[in-house]
Every structure is written in C-alpha cells, then in structure tokens.
mmCIF file of C-alpha atoms and ligand atoms in Angstrom:
data_model
loop_
_atom_site.group_PDB
_atom_site.id
_atom_site.type_symbol
_atom_site.label_atom_id
_atom_site.label_comp_id
_atom_site.label_asym_id
_atom_site.label_seq_id
_atom_site.Cartn_x
_atom_site.Cartn_y
_atom_site.Cartn_z
ATOM 1 C CA UNK A 1 25.573 20.969 2.954
ATOM 2 C CA UNK A 2 22.645 19.235 2.148
ATOM 3 C CA UNK A 3 21.964 18.057 -1.503
ATOM 4 C CA UNK A 4 18.210 17.917 -0.608
ATOM 5 C CA UNK A 5 15.573 19.933 1.144
ATOM 6 C CA UNK A 6 14.554 18.797 4.454
ATOM 7 C CA UNK A 7 10.983 18.091 2.984
ATOM 8 C CA UNK A 8 12.449 15.900 0.157
ATOM 9 C CA UNK A 9 14.608 13.508 2.258
ATOM 10 C CA UNK A 10 12.387 13.344 5.449
ATOM 11 C CA UNK A 11 10.759 10.177 5.082
ATOM 12 C CA UNK A 12 14.224 8.172 3.586
ATOM 13 C CA UNK A 13 15.817 10.069 6.849
ATOM 14 C CA UNK A 14 13.095 8.648 9.011
ATOM 15 C CA UNK A 15 13.627 5.531 7.884
ATOM 16 C CA UNK A 16 17.483 5.555 8.374
ATOM 17 C CA UNK A 17 16.479 6.890 12.022
ATOM 18 C CA UNK A 18 14.134 4.151 12.970
ATOM 19 C CA UNK A 19 16.989 1.611 11.667
ATOM 20 C CA UNK A 20 19.855 2.946 13.518
ATOM 21 C CA UNK A 21 17.767 3.038 16.583
ATOM 22 C CA UNK A 22 16.430 -0.075 16.714
ATOM 23 C CA UNK A 23 18.468 -2.833 14.701
ATOM 24 C CA UNK A 24 18.729 -5.885 16.504
ATOM 25 C CA UNK A 25 14.668 -5.717 16.799
ATOM 26 C CA UNK A 26 14.238 -6.481 13.154
ATOM 27 C CA UNK A 27 15.756 -7.740 10.006
ATOM 28 C CA UNK A 28 16.490 -5.139 7.168
ATOM 29 C CA UNK A 29 17.724 -5.631 4.094
ATOM 30 C CA UNK A 30 18.123 -3.637 0.692
ATOM 31 C CA UNK A 31 16.362 -4.957 -2.254
ATOM 32 C CA UNK A 32 18.007 -2.357 -4.566
ATOM 33 C CA UNK A 33 20.702 0.135 -4.045
ATOM 34 C CA UNK A 34 20.300 3.055 -6.520
ATOM 35 C CA UNK A 35 22.105 6.618 -6.575
ATOM 36 C CA UNK A 36 20.098 9.790 -7.077
ATOM 37 C CA UNK A 37 22.765 12.937 -7.829
ATOM 38 C CA UNK A 38 25.631 10.892 -6.308
ATOM 39 C CA UNK A 39 23.326 10.536 -3.501
ATOM 40 C CA UNK A 40 23.536 6.742 -2.382
ATOM 41 C CA UNK A 41 19.719 4.930 -1.883
ATOM 42 C CA UNK A 42 18.318 1.811 -1.309
ATOM 43 C CA UNK A 43 14.431 0.399 -1.274
ATOM 44 C CA UNK A 44 14.732 -1.125 1.964
ATOM 45 C CA UNK A 45 12.242 -4.082 3.409
ATOM 46 C CA UNK A 46 11.862 -4.313 7.368
ATOM 47 C CA UNK A 47 10.957 -7.772 8.891
ATOM 48 C CA UNK A 48 9.680 -8.342 12.084
ATOM 49 C CA UNK A 49 8.252 -11.388 13.616
ATOM 50 C CA UNK A 50 7.986 -15.108 12.955
ATOM 51 C CA UNK A 51 10.841 -16.106 10.850
ATOM 52 C CA UNK A 52 11.603 -19.674 9.640
ATOM 53 C CA UNK A 53 8.036 -21.704 9.525
ATOM 54 C CA UNK A 54 5.408 -20.354 7.141
ATOM 55 C CA UNK A 55 3.411 -18.066 8.858
ATOM 56 C CA UNK A 56 0.680 -15.159 8.291
ATOM 57 C CA UNK A 57 2.395 -11.965 6.583
ATOM 58 C CA UNK A 58 0.998 -8.899 6.836
ATOM 59 C CA UNK A 59 3.260 -6.395 4.728
ATOM 60 C CA UNK A 60 2.894 -2.603 4.432
ATOM 61 C CA UNK A 61 4.354 -0.638 1.507
ATOM 62 C CA UNK A 62 4.511 3.053 1.131
ATOM 63 C CA UNK A 63 5.888 5.596 -1.580
ATOM 64 C CA UNK A 64 5.358 3.834 -4.634
ATOM 65 C CA UNK A 65 4.759 7.381 -5.919
ATOM 66 C CA UNK A 66 7.279 10.095 -4.825
ATOM 67 C CA UNK A 67 4.561 13.110 -4.442
ATOM 68 C CA UNK A 68 2.394 11.101 -2.031
ATOM 69 C CA UNK A 69 4.473 11.225 0.988
ATOM 70 C CA UNK A 70 1.796 10.753 3.319
ATOM 71 C CA UNK A 71 1.709 7.315 2.458
ATOM 72 C CA UNK A 72 5.180 6.559 3.492
ATOM 73 C CA UNK A 73 4.738 8.454 6.760
ATOM 74 C CA UNK A 74 1.610 6.591 7.568
ATOM 75 C CA UNK A 75 3.780 3.456 7.262
ATOM 76 C CA UNK A 76 6.715 4.711 9.100
ATOM 77 C CA UNK A 77 4.557 6.214 12.011
ATOM 78 C CA UNK A 78 2.892 2.539 12.183
ATOM 79 C CA UNK A 79 6.499 0.666 12.432
ATOM 80 C CA UNK A 80 8.024 3.393 14.574
ATOM 81 C CA UNK A 81 4.982 2.517 16.984
ATOM 82 C CA UNK A 82 5.336 -0.824 16.965
ATOM 83 C CA UNK A 83 9.115 -0.470 17.707
ATOM 84 C CA UNK A 84 8.552 1.716 20.712
ATOM 85 C CA UNK A 85 5.816 -0.768 22.244
ATOM 86 C CA UNK A 86 7.779 -3.843 21.536
ATOM 87 C CA UNK A 87 9.553 -3.597 25.013
ATOM 88 C CA UNK A 88 6.734 -3.650 26.852
ATOM 89 C CA UNK A 89 4.197 -4.783 25.120
ATOM 90 C CA UNK A 90 3.334 -8.158 26.113
ATOM 91 C CA UNK A 91 0.732 -9.007 23.131
ATOM 92 C CA UNK A 92 2.663 -7.832 20.719
ATOM 93 C CA UNK A 93 5.590 -9.585 21.446
ATOM 94 C CA UNK A 94 2.940 -13.257 21.517
ATOM 95 C CA UNK A 95 1.374 -12.060 18.278
ATOM 96 C CA UNK A 96 5.320 -11.714 16.947
ATOM 97 C CA UNK A 97 5.893 -15.189 17.573
ATOM 98 C CA UNK A 98 3.361 -16.295 15.213
ATOM 99 C CA UNK A 99 3.395 -13.929 12.716
ATOM 100 C CA UNK A 100 5.677 -11.631 10.273
ATOM 101 C CA UNK A 101 5.191 -8.009 9.348
ATOM 102 C CA UNK A 102 7.055 -6.564 6.812
ATOM 103 C CA UNK A 103 7.372 -3.180 5.459
ATOM 104 C CA UNK A 104 8.848 -1.122 2.423
ATOM 105 C CA UNK A 105 8.073 2.074 3.666
ATOM 106 C CA UNK A 106 9.395 4.026 0.593
ATOM 107 C CA UNK A 107 9.272 1.610 -2.394
ATOM 108 C CA UNK A 108 10.616 4.645 -4.872
ATOM 109 C CA UNK A 109 13.156 6.692 -3.143
ATOM 110 C CA UNK A 110 14.319 8.649 -6.116
ATOM 111 C CA UNK A 111 10.811 9.767 -6.882
ATOM 112 C CA UNK A 112 11.175 11.578 -3.214
ATOM 113 C CA UNK A 113 14.024 13.153 -3.781
ATOM 114 C CA UNK A 114 13.177 14.662 -7.344
ATOM 115 C CA UNK A 115 9.544 15.288 -5.853
ATOM 116 C CA UNK A 116 7.880 13.131 -8.745
ATOM 117 C CA UNK A 117 5.109 10.395 -8.941
ATOM 118 C CA UNK A 118 7.327 8.513 -11.022
ATOM 119 C CA UNK A 119 10.734 7.013 -10.768
ATOM 120 C CA UNK A 120 14.200 8.532 -11.963
ATOM 121 C CA UNK A 121 13.009 6.819 -15.435
ATOM 122 C CA UNK A 122 10.058 8.893 -15.079
ATOM 123 C CA UNK A 123 8.050 5.690 -15.251
ATOM 124 C CA UNK A 124 4.755 5.160 -12.791
ATOM 125 C CA UNK A 125 5.237 2.081 -10.553
ATOM 126 C CA UNK A 126 1.862 1.525 -10.444
ATOM 127 C CA UNK A 127 1.675 1.364 -14.512
ATOM 128 C CA UNK A 128 4.749 -0.618 -15.067
ATOM 129 C CA UNK A 129 3.653 -4.470 -14.055
ATOM 130 C CA UNK A 130 3.695 -6.596 -17.226
ATOM 131 C CA UNK A 131 -0.164 -6.624 -17.265
ATOM 132 C CA UNK A 132 -2.881 -4.787 -19.684
ATOM 133 C CA UNK A 133 -5.958 -3.562 -18.959
ATOM 134 C CA UNK A 134 -8.799 -5.575 -21.008
ATOM 135 C CA UNK A 135 -10.911 -2.523 -21.882
ATOM 136 C CA UNK A 136 -10.085 1.147 -23.297
ATOM 137 C CA UNK A 137 -8.443 2.618 -20.035
ATOM 138 C CA UNK A 138 -8.698 6.281 -19.748
ATOM 139 C CA UNK A 139 -6.394 8.412 -21.694
ATOM 140 C CA UNK A 140 -3.497 8.926 -20.452
ATOM 141 C CA UNK A 141 -4.252 8.126 -16.359
ATOM 142 C CA UNK A 142 -4.824 4.410 -17.176
ATOM 143 C CA UNK A 143 -1.266 4.336 -18.425
ATOM 144 C CA UNK A 144 0.504 4.774 -22.144
ATOM 145 C CA UNK A 145 3.987 4.180 -23.646
ATOM 146 C CA UNK A 146 4.024 7.555 -25.683
ATOM 147 C CA UNK A 147 6.407 9.550 -23.861
ATOM 148 C CA UNK A 148 8.214 9.807 -20.376
ATOM 149 C CA UNK A 149 7.515 13.693 -20.219
ATOM 150 C CA UNK A 150 3.525 12.879 -19.418
ATOM 151 C CA UNK A 151 2.226 11.316 -16.229
ATOM 152 C CA UNK A 152 1.230 7.683 -15.986
ATOM 153 C CA UNK A 153 3.804 6.642 -18.324
ATOM 154 C CA UNK A 154 4.100 2.490 -18.143
ATOM 155 C CA UNK A 155 7.859 2.471 -19.817
ATOM 156 C CA UNK A 156 8.969 0.389 -22.078
ATOM 157 C CA UNK A 157 8.759 -3.256 -22.007
ATOM 158 C CA UNK A 158 10.040 -4.490 -19.266
ATOM 159 C CA UNK A 159 9.681 -3.795 -15.135
ATOM 160 C CA UNK A 160 11.817 -0.883 -13.793
ATOM 161 C CA UNK A 161 14.223 -2.058 -10.839
ATOM 162 C CA UNK A 162 11.990 -0.460 -8.373
ATOM 163 C CA UNK A 163 8.919 -2.751 -9.768
ATOM 164 C CA UNK A 164 11.175 -5.798 -10.205
ATOM 165 C CA UNK A 165 12.596 -6.045 -6.797
ATOM 166 C CA UNK A 166 9.269 -5.258 -4.839
ATOM 167 C CA UNK A 167 7.247 -8.221 -7.388
ATOM 168 C CA UNK A 168 10.463 -10.378 -6.460
ATOM 169 C CA UNK A 169 10.032 -9.578 -2.704
ATOM 170 C CA UNK A 170 6.325 -10.399 -2.552
ATOM 171 C CA UNK A 171 6.921 -13.401 -4.336
ATOM 172 C CA UNK A 172 9.199 -14.594 -1.646
ATOM 173 C CA UNK A 173 6.901 -13.651 0.939
ATOM 174 C CA UNK A 174 4.117 -15.537 -0.592
ATOM 175 C CA UNK A 175 5.809 -18.218 -1.406
ATOM 176 C CA UNK A 176 6.562 -18.742 2.844
ATOM 177 C CA UNK A 177 3.592 -17.685 4.195
ATOM 178 C CA UNK A 178 0.145 -19.124 5.206
ATOM 179 C CA UNK A 179 -1.197 -15.675 3.879
ATOM 180 C CA UNK A 180 -0.674 -12.650 3.074
ATOM 181 C CA UNK A 181 -2.059 -9.535 3.493
ATOM 182 C CA UNK A 182 -0.455 -6.707 1.881
ATOM 183 C CA UNK A 183 -1.697 -2.401 2.314
ATOM 184 C CA UNK A 184 -0.181 -0.205 0.125
ATOM 185 C CA UNK A 185 -0.919 3.479 1.194
ATOM 186 C CA UNK A 186 -1.676 5.998 -1.402
ATOM 187 C CA UNK A 187 -3.490 9.504 -1.561
ATOM 188 C CA UNK A 188 -4.726 11.729 -4.094
ATOM 189 C CA UNK A 189 -8.230 9.853 -5.166
ATOM 190 C CA UNK A 190 -11.360 11.497 -4.037
ATOM 191 C CA UNK A 191 -12.900 13.232 -0.866
ATOM 192 C CA UNK A 192 -12.747 9.779 1.380
ATOM 193 C CA UNK A 193 -10.680 7.465 1.876
ATOM 194 C CA UNK A 194 -10.862 3.901 -0.227
ATOM 195 C CA UNK A 195 -9.550 0.907 -0.247
ATOM 196 C CA UNK A 196 -9.203 -0.931 -3.515
ATOM 197 C CA UNK A 197 -8.358 -4.595 -4.237
ATOM 198 C CA UNK A 198 -7.852 -6.194 -7.309
ATOM 199 C CA UNK A 199 -8.568 -5.882 -10.117
ATOM 200 C CA UNK A 200 -7.780 -2.920 -11.542
ATOM 201 C CA UNK A 201 -7.621 -4.409 -15.256
ATOM 202 C CA UNK A 202 -10.429 -6.032 -15.535
ATOM 203 C CA UNK A 203 -14.252 -6.029 -13.890
ATOM 204 C CA UNK A 204 -13.873 -9.917 -13.703
ATOM 205 C CA UNK A 205 -14.607 -10.351 -9.975
ATOM 206 C CA UNK A 206 -11.243 -11.123 -7.534
ATOM 207 C CA UNK A 207 -10.814 -14.771 -7.125
ATOM 208 C CA UNK A 208 -9.748 -13.839 -3.197
ATOM 209 C CA UNK A 209 -13.116 -11.268 -2.934
ATOM 210 C CA UNK A 210 -14.494 -13.955 -0.204
ATOM 211 C CA UNK A 211 -11.546 -13.132 1.758
ATOM 212 C CA UNK A 212 -12.113 -9.399 1.620
ATOM 213 C CA UNK A 213 -15.151 -9.956 2.274
ATOM 214 C CA UNK A 214 -15.123 -11.579 5.389
ATOM 215 C CA UNK A 215 -12.379 -8.960 6.709
ATOM 216 C CA UNK A 216 -15.091 -6.692 5.999
ATOM 217 C CA UNK A 217 -17.898 -7.966 7.826
ATOM 218 C CA UNK A 218 -15.177 -8.610 10.742
ATOM 219 C CA UNK A 219 -13.729 -4.735 10.500
ATOM 220 C CA UNK A 220 -17.669 -3.475 10.150
ATOM 221 C CA UNK A 221 -18.711 -5.488 13.236
ATOM 222 C CA UNK A 222 -15.805 -4.873 15.485
ATOM 223 C CA UNK A 223 -15.107 -1.160 14.625
ATOM 224 C CA UNK A 224 -18.809 0.319 13.504
ATOM 225 C CA UNK A 225 -17.191 3.616 14.140
ATOM 226 C CA UNK A 226 -14.715 3.564 11.585
ATOM 227 C CA UNK A 227 -17.141 2.998 8.423
ATOM 228 C CA UNK A 228 -14.966 6.219 6.923
ATOM 229 C CA UNK A 229 -13.175 3.705 4.455
ATOM 230 C CA UNK A 230 -15.297 3.005 0.817
ATOM 231 C CA UNK A 231 -14.137 -0.613 -0.230
ATOM 232 C CA UNK A 232 -14.392 -2.060 -3.726
ATOM 233 C CA UNK A 233 -12.336 -3.373 -6.489
ATOM 234 C CA UNK A 234 -10.176 -0.512 -8.374
ATOM 235 C CA UNK A 235 -12.389 -1.452 -11.755
ATOM 236 C CA UNK A 236 -15.283 0.156 -9.960
ATOM 237 C CA UNK A 237 -13.345 3.774 -10.184
ATOM 238 C CA UNK A 238 -11.472 3.337 -13.253
ATOM 239 C CA UNK A 239 -9.013 0.473 -15.241
ATOM 240 C CA UNK A 240 -5.422 0.631 -15.241
ATOM 241 C CA UNK A 241 -2.464 -0.879 -17.272
ATOM 242 C CA UNK A 242 0.015 -2.306 -15.182
ATOM 243 C CA UNK A 243 -1.169 -2.493 -11.831
ATOM 244 C CA UNK A 244 1.273 -4.347 -9.388
ATOM 245 C CA UNK A 245 -0.897 -6.059 -7.427
ATOM 246 C CA UNK A 246 -3.146 -7.365 -10.120
ATOM 247 C CA UNK A 247 0.070 -8.930 -11.325
ATOM 248 C CA UNK A 248 0.694 -10.288 -8.202
ATOM 249 C CA UNK A 249 -2.554 -11.866 -7.368
ATOM 250 C CA UNK A 250 -2.182 -13.379 -10.670
ATOM 251 C CA UNK A 251 1.302 -14.810 -10.411
ATOM 252 C CA UNK A 252 1.163 -16.228 -7.103
ATOM 253 C CA UNK A 253 3.431 -18.965 -6.700
ATOM 254 C CA UNK A 254 1.528 -20.248 -3.687
ATOM 255 C CA UNK A 255 -2.015 -21.195 -3.202
ATOM 256 C CA UNK A 256 -2.623 -19.771 -0.247
ATOM 257 C CA UNK A 257 -4.604 -16.288 0.468
ATOM 258 C CA UNK A 258 -3.250 -13.081 -1.032
ATOM 259 C CA UNK A 259 -4.736 -9.905 -0.449
ATOM 260 C CA UNK A 260 -3.389 -7.136 -1.453
ATOM 261 C CA UNK A 261 -5.366 -3.850 -0.409
ATOM 262 C CA UNK A 262 -4.533 -0.246 -1.848
ATOM 263 C CA UNK A 263 -5.399 1.994 0.476
ATOM 264 C CA UNK A 264 -5.920 5.559 -1.431
ATOM 265 C CA UNK A 265 -6.369 8.643 1.350
ATOM 266 C CA UNK A 266 -8.980 10.878 0.560
ATOM 267 C CA UNK A 267 -6.693 13.985 -0.015
ATOM 268 C CA UNK A 268 -9.265 16.219 -1.662
ATOM 269 C CA UNK A 269 -10.724 16.649 1.549
ATOM 270 C CA UNK A 270 -7.561 18.475 3.171
ATOM 271 C CA UNK A 271 -7.602 20.305 -0.252
ATOM 272 C CA UNK A 272 -11.139 21.419 0.416
ATOM 273 C CA UNK A 273 -10.116 22.623 4.052
ATOM 274 C CA UNK A 274 -7.373 24.357 2.494
ATOM 275 C CA UNK A 275 -7.990 25.627 -0.935
ATOM 276 C CA UNK A 276 -4.156 27.232 -1.345
ATOM 277 C CA UNK A 277 -3.089 23.401 -1.346
ATOM 278 C CA UNK A 278 -4.093 23.658 -5.291
ATOM 279 C CA UNK A 279 -1.110 25.970 -5.688
ATOM 280 C CA UNK A 280 1.199 23.426 -4.133
ATOM 281 C CA UNK A 281 1.620 20.261 -6.118
ATOM 282 C CA UNK A 282 3.143 18.743 -3.007
ATOM 283 C CA UNK A 283 -0.001 20.008 -0.941
ATOM 284 C CA UNK A 284 -2.523 18.693 -3.306
ATOM 285 C CA UNK A 285 -1.210 14.836 -2.074
ATOM 286 C CA UNK A 286 -0.285 15.586 1.428
ATOM 287 C CA UNK A 287 -2.191 17.694 4.272
ATOM 288 C CA UNK A 288 -0.474 20.633 5.556
ATOM 289 C CA UNK A 289 -1.599 21.767 8.798
ATOM 290 C CA UNK A 290 -0.042 20.200 11.723
ATOM 291 C CA UNK A 291 -3.500 19.183 13.495
ATOM 292 C CA UNK A 292 -4.439 17.529 10.045
ATOM 293 C CA UNK A 293 -1.258 15.718 9.917
ATOM 294 C CA UNK A 294 -1.833 14.226 12.998
ATOM 295 C CA UNK A 295 -5.166 13.285 12.441
ATOM 296 C CA UNK A 296 -4.086 11.513 9.321
ATOM 297 C CA UNK A 297 -1.061 9.698 10.816
ATOM 298 C CA UNK A 298 -3.986 8.612 13.685
ATOM 299 C CA UNK A 299 -6.716 7.935 11.132
ATOM 300 C CA UNK A 300 -5.240 4.301 9.802
ATOM 301 C CA UNK A 301 -3.868 3.021 13.008
ATOM 302 C CA UNK A 302 -7.305 1.131 13.981
ATOM 303 C CA UNK A 303 -7.148 -0.563 10.400
ATOM 304 C CA UNK A 304 -3.515 -1.569 10.276
ATOM 305 C CA UNK A 305 -3.458 -2.918 13.594
ATOM 306 C CA UNK A 306 -6.878 -4.754 12.683
ATOM 307 C CA UNK A 307 -4.830 -6.500 9.959
ATOM 308 C CA UNK A 308 -2.260 -7.750 12.259
ATOM 309 C CA UNK A 309 -5.117 -9.100 14.620
ATOM 310 C CA UNK A 310 -6.500 -10.848 11.912
ATOM 311 C CA UNK A 311 -3.207 -12.419 10.880
ATOM 312 C CA UNK A 312 -2.580 -13.556 14.346
ATOM 313 C CA UNK A 313 -5.695 -14.931 14.787
ATOM 314 C CA UNK A 314 -5.548 -17.000 11.396
ATOM 315 C CA UNK A 315 -9.006 -15.485 10.289
ATOM 316 C CA UNK A 316 -7.984 -16.325 6.647
ATOM 317 C CA UNK A 317 -6.473 -19.985 7.325
ATOM 318 C CA UNK A 318 -9.654 -20.912 9.465
ATOM 319 C CA UNK A 319 -11.834 -20.799 6.540
ATOM 320 C CA UNK A 320 -12.890 -23.969 4.666
ATOM 321 C CA UNK A 321 -13.581 -24.877 1.567
ATOM 322 C CA UNK A 322 -17.424 -24.175 1.835
ATOM 323 C CA UNK A 323 -17.303 -21.386 3.988
ATOM 324 C CA UNK A 324 -14.865 -19.757 1.079
ATOM 325 C CA UNK A 325 -17.548 -20.688 -1.620
ATOM 326 C CA UNK A 326 -20.609 -19.076 0.650
ATOM 327 C CA UNK A 327 -18.384 -16.098 1.110
ATOM 328 C CA UNK A 328 -17.134 -15.717 -2.450
ATOM 329 C CA UNK A 329 -20.858 -15.799 -3.390
ATOM 330 C CA UNK A 330 -21.810 -13.038 -1.182
ATOM 331 C CA UNK A 331 -18.836 -11.208 -2.401
ATOM 332 C CA UNK A 332 -19.774 -11.144 -5.912
ATOM 333 C CA UNK A 333 -23.186 -10.101 -5.068
ATOM 334 C CA UNK A 334 -22.069 -7.251 -3.021
ATOM 335 C CA UNK A 335 -19.722 -6.005 -5.351
ATOM 336 C CA UNK A 336 -21.551 -6.907 -8.425
ATOM 337 C CA UNK A 337 -22.849 -3.262 -8.775
ATOM 338 C CA UNK A 338 -20.830 0.084 -8.862
ATOM 339 C CA UNK A 339 -22.015 2.124 -5.866
HETATM 340 ZN ZN1 LIG B 401 -0.316 6.459 -5.576
#
C-alpha cells in the first residue's frame, strides 16, 4: 500500500518516471539523500547539454516550498517537453551542444510529502541562507528564529542540508559557466505573475541589474504579447532574511554574470476564480481545475524557452563593459521607484 497520497508524491513520482524513461539522454545525480517515514528520497539534479568546457548555463529550480507544487510541475513539464523533442528537434540538439541546462525540480522533497512549505525540520529554506536583511523585516514573513512551530522559520544557525546542497550545486555551476541564469518557480504571491530578482535583503541595487534590463528589453520586443510578468527587485515588495539567491549572488566564485530570477506565479487569481480554494491549503497555492492547470503549465513555456535561447545566443557574454555600464545606469533609473 502506498504510504503517501498520490497528490503528495505526484511530482516526486513524475521525476522518477522521467529519469527511468529517458536515462541516457541526460546526466542525473542525487545532491542529497533523505528519508521521510522510512521512504528514501533525494534532491535530484539533472543536466542536459554541454558538459566539458565553460558555457552558458540555465538552471530551473522548483519545489523549494513544499506546498507550492505548481512550481515543480512547471519545471517538470518543461523538462519533459525538452526530452520529448530531443529525438527530432535539430535546433534543440544544436543548442545543447553549446549550452548546459540544469534542473532541480523538487528542491524540498520532504516538504512535498508532508505538505508543508518548510522542510522536515520545519525550516523555510528561502529564509535559511546566512544573510540578514538590512532593515526591519515584516514580522514573521520576513524570517524569524522564534520557533519552528511558526511558518517562515529561519532555523538555528547554519544551513539546512537542502539549502546547503543547492548552494553548493549553484556555486559549482557558477564556477564552470560563462553565465548562469536561474529561474526558481514559486506560487502564492498576489494576483499577477511576478519575476523577482535580488536583492531581498536590501534596497541596494543589484550589481547584475544591467543584464536583467537587457534581457527584459529583448523579451519585451520579441514577445510583445507576453507582458503579463511584473519584473522588479524583491525588495520592492518586502525584505527578507536568508534569501538563497541573494546569498548566491554575493558568494559567486566567478566574476561571470549570475542572474537569479524568482518566478512568483500569481495564485490569488486562481483563488478569485474559485473561492472554495481558500478553504483548502494546497489549493491556495495551486490551480485546481484541469483547464486552469493546463493554462498555467503552458503560460511560462515562452519565458523558459526565451531564457535558453538567450543563453544559446550568448547575449550576456556579448555585452561589453561600456554597454554594461549604460545598461546598469538605465536599470537603476528604471527600478529606482517602486511601481
Ligand atoms: Zn515559495
């Protein structure tokens, strides 16, 4: 008999199925072996594409928060699509000769099985990196060390194993790449789709903002009907302690571009259309009607495809110093004020 409901293990099972079905087409490794109620689990990383020499890398992360299942599903659906196309799509084959694509679709598997935002120690991984907000943060939500019985708990000193292996893995990618773009898929904030970039711990402008501004211009021009994303520094919304991407931006072992983007899918819109979801904790973070679910899985494909095309075209690598300085100045002007 299955120990866990189908709903709770769906993403973990999907990942296992993809690995069983397509092994040989990619490299996969367990970054961390875990157990939950006797069940062996792992934080799995999958890599496709160029391996040996430094190259542009795009990393897709999902499931940092166990209740935000749709994030893992969006990443798994995109990975599945790439794997299904690989046998005939000559453009994708060419892209993978030049680019590394990395996936950590379920970063917090215990959180999935226990149906919690936190990991098995009730620590919120996105508040757990060793970095403190510069200003006073929103009570509880910004991260706290009061008790693991309250959400957004930062943990005691030190990183949780899940945080540590993600940090180590990204450092390794940063070290072996000419650029790294990371997209970390979450849900639950607001009515519309947001994309946040550093910093979460300070209002100070992110040093890589010029690159993000450049990507924004290319995306807006190339996909003028996909303007549903609100792109801004996270500190425009709230500041937090312990943000993993802030920490990785500040500890990048290479001087090459590192662009961490957090996709916050606007789940309140799903709730508005189906108010019953309010009474269902999981439904608050995840669309429940089939047509809506398909729409969400579809909705971000253009963005993800754009990011890998941008990597293939070396758009970040091709920016020279003078251009970057102009872009950075434009970006700082553009994001100087909150919307
Ligand atoms: Zn989240």
